[in-house]
């Protein structure tokens, strides 16, 4: 039995007549999470987790038709049972479980098996068919445990304070920025860029408590943030906005920092391998535990990861999608290929 097909519009469930994270306009889109490569404009109706709903309103528009559900809650469409289960990627991220006549397919979206202390932890969902990402599907990607990584961020901030420096973190506005805030909470005043502040407000509207912060206008009063903690999105790396921040020391927070020395990543003073995706071990752990009969590998190191799965006896193939054009991929693109 096939519960999903891969079309020009996206992942389609013909029995249920809906799409999962489509990249072209459709009647009903079931959304795994709020990043722009998975949640796009133009759908007639959206279905997502409660925490993702305010993000969609913020990013796509307040007038969209959007239904939200809790993790584990089941909705039945044309005989297909749909339920959302924690993906551990960012707040509100979900794996989409589909069941029809006893056959189960899980579309994981983006996921992380590591608990970051902010997102709902990843939930293993056994299935017949599993769709997995492979953003960091190489053995070289092996994340530190979250407490150890957080300690490194904290030590960097404290060192900067000793040297009268302003700690400027560069991290994706949705997911990464909130993790950085959590990691450095209590070490000083936290100032965030407007794009991060808007998403923080969306989280807070859903009842999620974040560390105290202030949205700052770095153009008008840059001295306000001097010797404190600043978080900005990757698009501002090497921008005039950062240059105006007094005594700035910059750190890039990205999974790509695992294999590239900080000083080779343009003008950053430090780099931390912080990612909201599973590393090599996490990907294998998740895929094996599903006990799926077939695994479809999407965006990332697709050829290498699918080949390895087949070599260890897990039937896998590569599926081309339009995921990965945002978030970690855009960070890498911005960092390595700045606009002239």
Short mmCIF file of C-alpha atoms in Angstrom, two decimals:
data_model
loop_
_atom_site.label_atom_id
_atom_site.label_comp_id
_atom_site.label_asym_id
_atom_site.label_seq_id
_atom_site.Cartn_x
_atom_site.Cartn_y
_atom_site.Cartn_z
CA UNK A 1 0.00 0.00 0.00
CA UNK A 2 1.14 3.56 -0.73
CA UNK A 3 -0.17 6.31 1.51
CA UNK A 4 1.89 9.12 0.01
CA UNK A 5 3.16 10.16 -3.38
CA UNK A 6 5.76 12.79 -4.24
CA UNK A 7 4.34 15.34 -6.66
CA UNK A 8 5.30 18.70 -8.16
CA UNK A 9 3.28 20.39 -5.42
CA UNK A 10 4.69 18.37 -2.56
CA UNK A 11 4.04 15.23 -0.53
CA UNK A 12 0.48 14.11 -1.25
CA UNK A 13 -1.82 11.64 0.47
CA UNK A 14 -4.27 10.54 -2.29
CA UNK A 15 -6.57 8.65 0.08
CA UNK A 16 -6.96 11.67 2.36
CA UNK A 17 -6.69 14.28 -0.41
CA UNK A 18 -4.28 16.57 1.43
CA UNK A 19 -0.61 17.54 1.27
CA UNK A 20 2.16 17.63 3.87
CA UNK A 21 4.36 20.76 3.76
CA UNK A 22 3.54 21.54 0.10
CA UNK A 23 5.61 24.10 -1.74
CA UNK A 24 2.83 25.12 -4.15
CA UNK A 25 -0.73 26.27 -3.32
CA UNK A 26 -3.16 23.45 -2.43
CA UNK A 27 -6.54 23.13 -0.72
CA UNK A 28 -5.29 21.58 2.54
CA UNK A 29 -1.74 21.63 3.88
CA UNK A 30 -0.73 19.67 6.97
CA UNK A 31 2.30 21.55 8.33
CA UNK A 32 5.16 19.99 10.30
CA UNK A 33 6.60 23.28 11.61
CA UNK A 34 6.86 27.01 11.00
CA UNK A 35 10.11 27.33 9.03
CA UNK A 36 9.53 28.94 5.65
CA UNK A 37 10.61 25.97 3.55
CA UNK A 38 7.91 23.81 5.18
CA UNK A 39 5.15 26.36 5.76
CA UNK A 40 4.47 28.47 2.69
CA UNK A 41 1.99 31.11 1.63
CA UNK A 42 -1.02 30.39 -0.59
CA UNK A 43 -2.78 27.38 0.92
CA UNK A 44 -6.57 27.48 1.29
CA UNK A 45 -6.37 25.82 4.69
CA UNK A 46 -3.61 24.85 7.12
CA UNK A 47 -3.48 22.18 9.83
CA UNK A 48 -0.69 22.29 12.41
CA UNK A 49 0.19 22.03 16.10
CA UNK A 50 -1.16 24.65 18.53
CA UNK A 51 2.30 26.20 19.00
CA UNK A 52 2.86 26.51 15.26
CA UNK A 53 -0.40 28.35 14.61
CA UNK A 54 0.74 31.78 15.90
CA UNK A 55 3.98 31.37 13.95
CA UNK A 56 2.00 30.87 10.73
CA UNK A 57 -0.10 33.94 11.53
CA UNK A 58 3.09 35.92 12.09
CA UNK A 59 4.96 34.67 9.02
CA UNK A 60 2.20 34.07 6.46
CA UNK A 61 -0.57 36.39 7.60
CA UNK A 62 -3.33 36.75 10.20
CA UNK A 63 -6.13 36.05 7.72
CA UNK A 64 -5.19 32.49 6.78
CA UNK A 65 -7.58 29.66 7.64
CA UNK A 66 -5.72 27.53 10.14
CA UNK A 67 -6.77 24.67 12.40
CA UNK A 68 -4.47 23.50 15.17
CA UNK A 69 -4.36 20.32 17.26
CA UNK A 70 -2.48 18.93 20.23
CA UNK A 71 0.18 16.24 19.99
CA UNK A 72 -1.43 12.82 19.75
CA UNK A 73 -4.86 14.18 18.86
CA UNK A 74 -6.41 12.30 15.93
CA UNK A 75 -8.31 13.82 13.01
CA UNK A 76 -9.83 11.60 10.33
CA UNK A 77 -10.07 12.80 6.72
CA UNK A 78 -11.59 10.51 4.10
CA UNK A 79 -10.75 7.49 6.21
CA UNK A 80 -7.14 8.53 6.89
CA UNK A 81 -6.24 9.04 10.54
CA UNK A 82 -3.90 12.02 11.02
CA UNK A 83 -2.01 12.73 14.23
CA UNK A 84 0.90 14.99 15.09
CA UNK A 85 3.81 13.83 17.26
CA UNK A 86 6.78 15.81 18.66
CA UNK A 87 9.72 16.18 16.30
CA UNK A 88 12.04 17.98 18.75
CA UNK A 89 13.17 20.34 15.98
CA UNK A 90 11.75 23.63 17.23
CA UNK A 91 8.78 24.67 19.35
CA UNK A 92 5.61 23.21 17.85
CA UNK A 93 7.41 20.99 15.33
CA UNK A 94 5.66 17.73 14.55
CA UNK A 95 5.98 14.45 12.75
CA UNK A 96 2.84 13.69 10.75
CA UNK A 97 1.51 10.17 11.32
CA UNK A 98 -0.94 8.84 8.75
CA UNK A 99 -2.86 5.59 9.18
CA UNK A 100 -5.14 3.96 6.64
CA UNK A 101 -6.46 0.39 6.87
CA UNK A 102 -3.70 -0.50 9.33
CA UNK A 103 -0.83 0.90 7.24
CA UNK A 104 1.18 3.69 8.89
CA UNK A 105 3.31 6.36 7.23
CA UNK A 106 5.26 9.00 9.17
CA UNK A 107 6.54 12.20 7.57
CA UNK A 108 9.05 13.50 10.08
CA UNK A 109 9.68 16.95 8.62
CA UNK A 110 12.83 18.28 10.31
CA UNK A 111 13.68 16.65 13.61
CA UNK A 112 16.19 16.38 16.43
CA UNK A 113 16.42 13.52 18.93
CA UNK A 114 18.46 15.62 21.36
CA UNK A 115 16.42 17.36 24.06
CA UNK A 116 17.17 21.09 23.99
CA UNK A 117 15.15 22.07 27.07
CA UNK A 118 12.76 24.20 25.03
CA UNK A 119 11.10 22.09 22.32
CA UNK A 120 8.84 19.15 23.15
CA UNK A 121 11.22 16.15 23.02
CA UNK A 122 11.25 13.89 19.95
CA UNK A 123 8.78 11.02 20.11
CA UNK A 124 9.55 7.74 18.40
CA UNK A 125 6.68 6.66 16.14
CA UNK A 126 6.89 3.18 14.65
CA UNK A 127 5.59 2.88 11.11
CA UNK A 128 5.64 0.97 7.84
CA UNK A 129 6.99 3.92 5.85
CA UNK A 130 9.18 6.78 7.08
CA UNK A 131 10.21 10.05 5.45
CA UNK A 132 13.43 11.43 6.93
CA UNK A 133 15.56 14.49 6.36
CA UNK A 134 19.35 14.16 6.06
CA UNK A 135 20.61 17.72 6.50
CA UNK A 136 23.57 16.51 8.55
CA UNK A 137 23.66 12.95 7.26
CA UNK A 138 27.42 12.44 7.49
CA UNK A 139 29.42 10.77 10.33
CA UNK A 140 31.42 13.97 10.88
CA UNK A 141 28.34 15.63 12.37
CA UNK A 142 28.22 14.68 16.03
CA UNK A 143 26.69 17.25 18.38
CA UNK A 144 27.82 17.96 21.93
CA UNK A 145 25.29 17.26 24.65
CA UNK A 146 23.12 20.35 25.18
CA UNK A 147 24.39 21.16 28.72
CA UNK A 148 28.00 21.03 27.49
CA UNK A 149 27.22 23.22 24.51
CA UNK A 150 25.32 25.71 26.68
CA UNK A 151 28.31 25.86 29.01
CA UNK A 152 30.53 26.85 26.09
CA UNK A 153 28.16 29.70 25.17
CA UNK A 154 28.06 30.85 28.77
CA UNK A 155 31.85 30.78 29.11
CA UNK A 156 32.20 32.84 25.95
CA UNK A 157 29.78 35.47 27.27
CA UNK A 158 31.57 35.66 30.63
CA UNK A 159 34.95 36.01 28.90
CA UNK A 160 33.57 38.83 26.77
CA UNK A 161 32.30 40.61 29.87
CA UNK A 162 35.76 40.39 31.40
CA UNK A 163 37.17 41.95 28.26
CA UNK A 164 34.45 44.64 28.02
CA UNK A 165 33.01 43.08 24.87
CA UNK A 166 29.42 42.88 23.64
CA UNK A 167 28.43 39.25 22.94
CA UNK A 168 26.70 39.12 19.55
CA UNK A 169 25.21 35.74 18.64
CA UNK A 170 24.13 35.00 15.08
CA UNK A 171 21.40 32.38 14.88
CA UNK A 172 18.26 31.61 12.94
CA UNK A 173 15.27 33.67 14.14
CA UNK A 174 12.96 30.70 14.68
CA UNK A 175 14.33 27.99 16.93
CA UNK A 176 18.01 28.83 17.22
CA UNK A 177 17.56 32.31 18.70
CA UNK A 178 15.29 31.02 21.45
CA UNK A 179 17.78 28.26 22.33
CA UNK A 180 20.55 30.85 22.62
CA UNK A 181 18.34 32.96 24.90
CA UNK A 182 17.74 29.95 27.11
CA UNK A 183 21.44 29.06 27.20
CA UNK A 184 22.65 32.51 28.33
CA UNK A 185 19.74 33.39 30.60
CA UNK A 186 20.90 35.23 33.73
CA UNK A 187 24.28 36.32 32.34
CA UNK A 188 23.15 39.82 31.38
CA UNK A 189 20.50 41.75 29.53
CA UNK A 190 19.40 40.04 26.31
CA UNK A 191 18.63 42.17 23.25
CA UNK A 192 17.18 40.67 20.08
CA UNK A 193 16.61 41.86 16.55
CA UNK A 194 13.06 42.79 15.55
CA UNK A 195 12.60 39.61 13.46
CA UNK A 196 13.37 37.52 16.54
CA UNK A 197 11.23 39.70 18.77
CA UNK A 198 8.16 39.15 16.57
CA UNK A 199 8.56 35.39 16.72
CA UNK A 200 9.13 35.55 20.47
CA UNK A 201 5.79 37.33 20.75
CA UNK A 202 4.17 34.51 18.78
CA UNK A 203 5.61 31.97 21.22
CA UNK A 204 4.45 33.99 24.20
CA UNK A 205 0.95 34.27 22.74
CA UNK A 206 0.85 30.46 22.78
CA UNK A 207 1.72 30.45 26.48
CA UNK A 208 5.42 29.63 26.16
CA UNK A 209 7.70 31.33 28.68
CA UNK A 210 10.97 32.68 27.33
CA UNK A 211 13.83 34.39 29.20
CA UNK A 212 13.51 38.14 29.67
CA UNK A 213 14.62 40.09 26.61
CA UNK A 214 14.24 43.42 24.88
CA UNK A 215 13.76 44.09 21.19
CA UNK A 216 16.36 46.70 20.31
CA UNK A 217 16.69 49.17 17.48
CA UNK A 218 20.38 48.73 16.76
CA UNK A 219 20.37 51.57 14.24
CA UNK A 220 19.00 54.28 16.51
CA UNK A 221 20.70 53.52 19.83
CA UNK A 222 23.45 50.92 19.45
CA UNK A 223 25.14 51.96 22.71
CA UNK A 224 22.11 50.61 24.60
CA UNK A 225 23.39 47.05 24.06
CA UNK A 226 27.04 47.74 24.88
CA UNK A 227 28.66 44.93 26.91
CA UNK A 228 25.39 42.98 27.01
CA UNK A 229 24.06 40.02 24.96
CA UNK A 230 22.72 40.52 21.43
CA UNK A 231 21.06 37.96 19.14
CA UNK A 232 20.57 38.66 15.43
CA UNK A 233 19.61 36.54 12.37
CA UNK A 234 22.24 35.32 9.86
CA UNK A 235 21.21 37.88 7.25
CA UNK A 236 22.86 40.56 9.39
CA UNK A 237 26.26 38.90 9.49
CA UNK A 238 28.89 41.45 8.38
CA UNK A 239 26.19 44.10 8.09
CA UNK A 240 26.46 47.74 9.06
CA UNK A 241 24.04 47.05 11.92
CA UNK A 242 26.51 44.71 13.59
CA UNK A 243 29.41 47.04 12.83
CA UNK A 244 27.63 49.79 14.77
CA UNK A 245 27.32 47.66 17.92
CA UNK A 246 30.05 48.88 20.29
CA UNK A 247 32.85 46.45 21.22
CA UNK A 248 31.17 43.56 19.40
CA UNK A 249 32.47 40.01 19.54
CA UNK A 250 30.48 37.80 17.16
CA UNK A 251 29.67 34.10 17.31
CA UNK A 252 27.88 32.01 14.70
CA UNK A 253 25.58 29.29 16.04
CA UNK A 254 25.07 26.71 13.29
CA UNK A 255 25.55 23.02 12.71
CA UNK A 256 27.92 23.90 9.88
CA UNK A 257 30.41 25.11 12.47
CA UNK A 258 31.16 21.45 13.22
CA UNK A 259 33.49 21.26 10.22
CA UNK A 260 34.56 24.82 9.53
CA UNK A 261 36.87 26.77 11.80
CA UNK A 262 35.28 29.94 13.11
CA UNK A 263 37.86 32.25 11.58
CA UNK A 264 37.31 30.73 8.15
CA UNK A 265 33.65 31.73 8.36
CA UNK A 266 34.27 35.31 7.39
CA UNK A 267 34.69 37.74 10.28
CA UNK A 268 33.20 35.77 13.20
CA UNK A 269 35.19 35.66 16.42
CA UNK A 270 33.75 32.31 17.51
CA UNK A 271 31.52 29.52 16.32
CA UNK A 272 29.33 26.97 18.07
CA UNK A 273 27.93 23.82 16.46
CA UNK A 274 24.34 24.35 17.56
CA UNK A 275 21.73 22.74 15.36
CA UNK A 276 18.03 21.97 15.53
CA UNK A 277 18.54 18.96 13.26
CA UNK A 278 19.59 15.44 14.16
CA UNK A 279 23.25 14.58 13.79
CA UNK A 280 24.48 11.36 12.16
CA UNK A 281 23.84 9.22 15.24
CA UNK A 282 20.47 10.84 15.83
CA UNK A 283 19.33 10.17 12.27
CA UNK A 284 20.33 6.52 12.50
CA UNK A 285 18.75 6.16 15.93
CA UNK A 286 15.44 7.51 14.70
CA UNK A 287 15.35 5.59 11.43
CA UNK A 288 16.25 2.24 13.01
CA UNK A 289 13.75 2.65 15.83
CA UNK A 290 10.82 3.25 13.48
CA UNK A 291 11.31 -0.29 12.08
CA UNK A 292 10.00 1.08 8.79
CA UNK A 293 9.94 -1.23 5.77
CA UNK A 294 10.86 1.64 3.45
CA UNK A 295 12.60 4.93 4.21
CA UNK A 296 12.46 7.96 1.90
CA UNK A 297 15.43 10.31 2.35
CA UNK A 298 14.86 13.98 1.55
CA UNK A 299 16.89 17.21 1.74
CA UNK A 300 20.52 17.13 2.80
CA UNK A 301 23.07 14.36 2.35
CA UNK A 302 20.49 12.23 0.57
CA UNK A 303 22.67 10.01 -1.61
CA UNK A 304 25.19 9.18 1.10
CA UNK A 305 22.65 8.61 3.85
CA UNK A 306 20.31 6.47 1.73
CA UNK A 307 23.25 4.40 0.46
CA UNK A 308 24.38 3.73 4.01
CA UNK A 309 20.88 2.71 5.10
CA UNK A 310 20.70 0.20 2.24
CA UNK A 311 24.12 -1.16 3.17
CA UNK A 312 22.96 -1.91 6.72
CA UNK A 313 19.81 -3.61 5.51
CA UNK A 314 17.27 -0.78 5.64
CA UNK A 315 15.52 -0.27 2.31
CA UNK A 316 15.85 3.41 1.39
CA UNK A 317 15.52 5.70 -1.60
CA UNK A 318 16.13 9.36 -2.38
CA UNK A 319 13.24 11.77 -2.90
CA UNK A 320 13.69 15.25 -4.34
CA UNK A 321 11.83 17.98 -2.44
CA UNK A 322 12.07 21.74 -2.03
CA UNK A 323 12.85 21.55 1.66
CA UNK A 324 16.13 22.82 3.05
CA UNK A 325 16.02 26.09 1.09
CA UNK A 326 15.52 28.01 4.35
CA UNK A 327 16.86 27.69 7.87
CA UNK A 328 20.21 25.80 8.12
CA UNK A 329 20.72 25.83 4.35
CA UNK A 330 20.16 29.57 4.12
CA UNK A 331 22.55 30.13 7.01
CA UNK A 332 25.23 28.24 5.12
CA UNK A 333 24.49 30.11 1.91
CA UNK A 334 24.58 33.51 3.61
CA UNK A 335 27.78 32.72 5.48
CA UNK A 336 29.72 31.29 2.55
CA UNK A 337 28.34 33.40 -0.29
CA UNK A 338 27.73 36.95 0.91
CA UNK A 339 26.10 39.40 -1.43
CA UNK A 340 28.60 41.71 -3.14
#
